Amino acid sequence: NKPHVNVGTIGHVDHGKTTLTAAITSVLAKTYGGSAQAFDQIDNAPEERERGITISTSHVEYDTPARHYAHVDCPGHADYIKNMITGAAQMDGGILVVAATDGPMPQTREHILLGRQVGIPYMIVFMNKCDMVDDEELLELVEMEVRELLTEYEFPG
């Protein structure tokens, strides 16, 4: 009977939240057993597949030897912010996904603020798409901007 932890991916639309969620399930399934969830299994509503965005929250579960995780993949699009809030309200920790190619965008800021308002106690950052940025200084700038945003909303930056 392992401790249960609620986590979730939040951040701007198209920054890679669902891709990261699928990758986490894949790596943990290969490492510890269990089942992986492919990207198209997570965003499985016809409109989500058609538009290429997450609309409603999706739920996946996975295990490590120490814990059982319930993971909510939240939509990043501004039109579906209510769905993001519903998913975030239950989180013990959030994974803020930021694409290095864009840096923090409007929904990045809004998701950090909403995370603070609904009481997400911990926030970690996954900087995605770093392989698509050739300039090391640009990566450092994106990291600095994200740290400043986290600090602004009273998360450790």
Short mmCIF file of C-alpha atoms in Angstrom, two decimals:
data_model
loop_
_atom_site.label_atom_id
_atom_site.label_comp_id
_atom_site.label_asym_id
_atom_site.label_seq_id
_atom_site.Cartn_x
_atom_site.Cartn_y
_atom_site.Cartn_z
CA ASN A 1 0.00 0.00 0.00
CA LYS A 2 2.06 2.91 -1.35
CA PRO A 3 1.56 6.62 -0.73
CA HIS A 4 -0.67 8.24 -3.35
CA VAL A 5 0.53 11.45 -5.03
CA ASN A 6 -1.50 13.70 -7.34
CA VAL A 7 0.61 15.48 -9.95
CA GLY A 8 -0.16 17.24 -13.18
CA THR A 9 1.23 18.97 -16.22
CA ILE A 10 0.35 22.62 -16.75
CA GLY A 11 1.56 25.36 -19.09
CA HIS A 12 0.97 27.14 -22.39
CA VAL A 13 -0.75 25.44 -25.34
CA ASP A 14 1.60 23.38 -27.57
CA HIS A 15 4.52 23.44 -25.14
CA GLY A 16 4.46 19.64 -24.81
CA LYS A 17 2.41 18.77 -21.72
CA THR A 18 0.72 15.72 -23.24
CA THR A 19 3.94 14.56 -24.91
CA LEU A 20 5.73 14.74 -21.55
CA THR A 21 2.88 12.87 -19.86
CA ALA A 22 3.12 10.08 -22.46
CA ALA A 23 6.92 9.97 -22.06
CA ILE A 24 6.66 9.66 -18.26
CA THR A 25 4.27 6.71 -18.57
CA SER A 26 6.52 5.09 -21.19
CA VAL A 27 9.75 5.41 -19.19
CA LEU A 28 8.12 4.19 -15.97
CA ALA A 29 6.41 1.26 -17.74
CA LYS A 30 9.76 0.16 -19.21
CA THR A 31 11.56 0.64 -15.90
CA TYR A 32 9.03 -0.69 -13.38
CA GLY A 33 6.36 -2.44 -15.43
CA GLY A 34 2.80 -1.29 -15.88
CA SER A 35 1.33 0.22 -19.01
CA ALA A 36 2.43 3.17 -21.09
CA GLN A 37 -0.10 5.63 -22.47
CA ALA A 38 0.57 6.86 -26.00
CA PHE A 39 -0.02 10.51 -26.87
CA ASP A 40 -3.18 9.67 -28.83
CA GLN A 41 -4.53 7.62 -25.92
CA ILE A 42 -4.22 10.66 -23.65
CA ASP A 43 -5.78 13.18 -26.07
CA ASN A 44 -8.41 10.76 -27.29
CA ALA A 45 -11.52 12.87 -27.92
CA PRO A 46 -12.19 13.39 -31.65
CA GLU A 47 -12.03 17.20 -31.33
CA GLU A 48 -8.72 16.97 -29.46
CA ARG A 49 -7.20 14.79 -32.19
CA GLU A 50 -8.65 17.00 -34.92
CA ARG A 51 -7.40 20.27 -33.43
CA GLY A 52 -4.20 18.86 -31.94
CA ILE A 53 -4.84 20.35 -28.49
CA THR A 54 -5.99 19.10 -25.09
CA ILE A 55 -9.48 20.34 -24.24
CA SER A 56 -10.52 18.38 -21.15
CA THR A 57 -8.22 17.13 -18.44
CA SER A 58 -6.87 13.64 -19.03
CA HIS A 59 -5.95 11.24 -16.25
CA VAL A 60 -3.20 8.63 -16.27
CA GLU A 61 -1.75 6.60 -13.43
CA TYR A 62 1.68 5.12 -12.90
CA ASP A 63 3.83 3.62 -10.18
CA THR A 64 7.37 3.72 -8.89
CA PRO A 65 8.62 1.37 -6.18
CA ALA A 66 7.92 4.08 -3.58
CA ARG A 67 4.67 5.75 -4.76
CA HIS A 68 1.50 5.53 -6.82
CA TYR A 69 0.88 8.60 -8.99
CA ALA A 70 -2.35 9.97 -10.38
CA HIS A 71 -1.38 12.41 -13.15
CA VAL A 72 -3.69 15.04 -14.61
CA ASP A 73 -2.73 16.42 -18.02
CA CYS A 74 -4.32 19.88 -18.11
CA PRO A 75 -5.29 21.84 -21.21
CA GLY A 76 -3.11 24.85 -21.99
CA HIS A 77 -5.48 26.75 -24.26
CA ALA A 78 -7.05 29.86 -22.73
CA ASP A 79 -10.55 28.77 -23.81
CA TYR A 80 -10.36 25.73 -21.51
CA ILE A 81 -8.99 27.40 -18.37
CA LYS A 82 -11.89 26.09 -16.23
CA ASN A 83 -10.81 22.54 -17.05
CA MET A 84 -7.24 23.40 -16.04
CA ILE A 85 -8.42 24.81 -12.69
CA THR A 86 -10.46 21.68 -11.96
CA GLY A 87 -7.43 19.48 -12.60
CA ALA A 88 -5.00 21.68 -10.69
CA ALA A 89 -7.14 21.93 -7.56
CA GLN A 90 -6.31 18.33 -6.59
CA MET A 91 -2.54 18.45 -7.25
CA ASP A 92 0.11 17.76 -4.64
CA GLY A 93 2.64 19.08 -7.15
CA GLY A 94 2.62 20.65 -10.60
CA ILE A 95 4.94 20.13 -13.54
CA LEU A 96 5.12 23.42 -15.43
CA VAL A 97 6.07 22.67 -19.04
CA VAL A 98 7.78 25.53 -20.89
CA ALA A 99 9.00 25.25 -24.47
CA ALA A 100 12.51 26.67 -24.83
CA THR A 101 11.58 27.74 -28.36
CA ASP A 102 8.93 30.17 -27.03
CA GLY A 103 9.85 30.85 -23.44
CA PRO A 104 7.12 31.83 -20.99
CA MET A 105 3.88 32.72 -22.79
CA PRO A 106 0.56 34.18 -21.54
CA GLN A 107 -0.83 30.83 -20.37
CA THR A 108 2.48 30.03 -18.63
CA ARG A 109 1.98 33.05 -16.39
CA GLU A 110 -1.73 32.36 -15.93
CA HIS A 111 -1.15 28.71 -15.01
CA ILE A 112 1.48 29.67 -12.40
CA LEU A 113 -0.93 32.23 -10.91
CA LEU A 114 -3.84 29.77 -10.92
CA GLY A 115 -1.59 27.10 -9.42
CA ARG A 116 -0.86 29.47 -6.55
CA GLN A 117 -4.55 30.41 -6.17
CA VAL A 118 -5.83 26.81 -6.05
CA GLY A 119 -3.08 25.83 -3.63
CA ILE A 120 -0.62 23.68 -5.58
CA PRO A 121 2.09 23.40 -2.91
CA TYR A 122 5.02 22.49 -5.17
CA MET A 123 5.93 23.37 -8.75
CA ILE A 124 8.78 21.96 -10.82
CA VAL A 125 9.68 23.05 -14.34
CA PHE A 126 10.30 20.90 -17.38
CA MET A 127 11.99 22.99 -20.07
CA ASN A 128 10.99 21.28 -23.30
CA LYS A 129 12.21 21.52 -26.90
CA CYS A 130 15.75 22.52 -25.82
CA ASP A 131 17.12 20.50 -28.73
CA MET A 132 15.48 23.00 -31.09
CA VAL A 133 17.41 25.98 -29.67
CA ASP A 134 21.00 26.42 -30.85
CA ASP A 135 21.87 29.42 -28.68
CA GLU A 136 22.91 28.52 -25.11
CA GLU A 137 22.31 32.13 -24.01
CA LEU A 138 18.71 31.91 -25.21
CA LEU A 139 18.17 28.80 -23.06
CA GLU A 140 19.62 30.65 -20.07
CA LEU A 141 17.33 33.61 -20.76
CA VAL A 142 14.24 31.37 -20.86
CA GLU A 143 15.31 29.73 -17.60
CA MET A 144 15.81 33.15 -15.99
CA GLU A 145 12.37 34.34 -17.15
CA VAL A 146 10.70 31.21 -15.76
CA ARG A 147 12.53 31.60 -12.44
CA GLU A 148 11.35 35.23 -12.21
CA LEU A 149 7.74 34.22 -12.90
CA LEU A 150 7.84 31.50 -10.25
CA THR A 151 9.31 33.92 -7.72
CA GLU A 152 6.66 36.53 -8.60
CA TYR A 153 3.95 34.05 -7.59
CA GLU A 154 5.79 32.86 -4.46
CA PHE A 155 7.10 29.55 -5.77
CA PRO A 156 10.84 28.95 -5.30
CA GLY A 157 12.50 30.20 -8.49
#
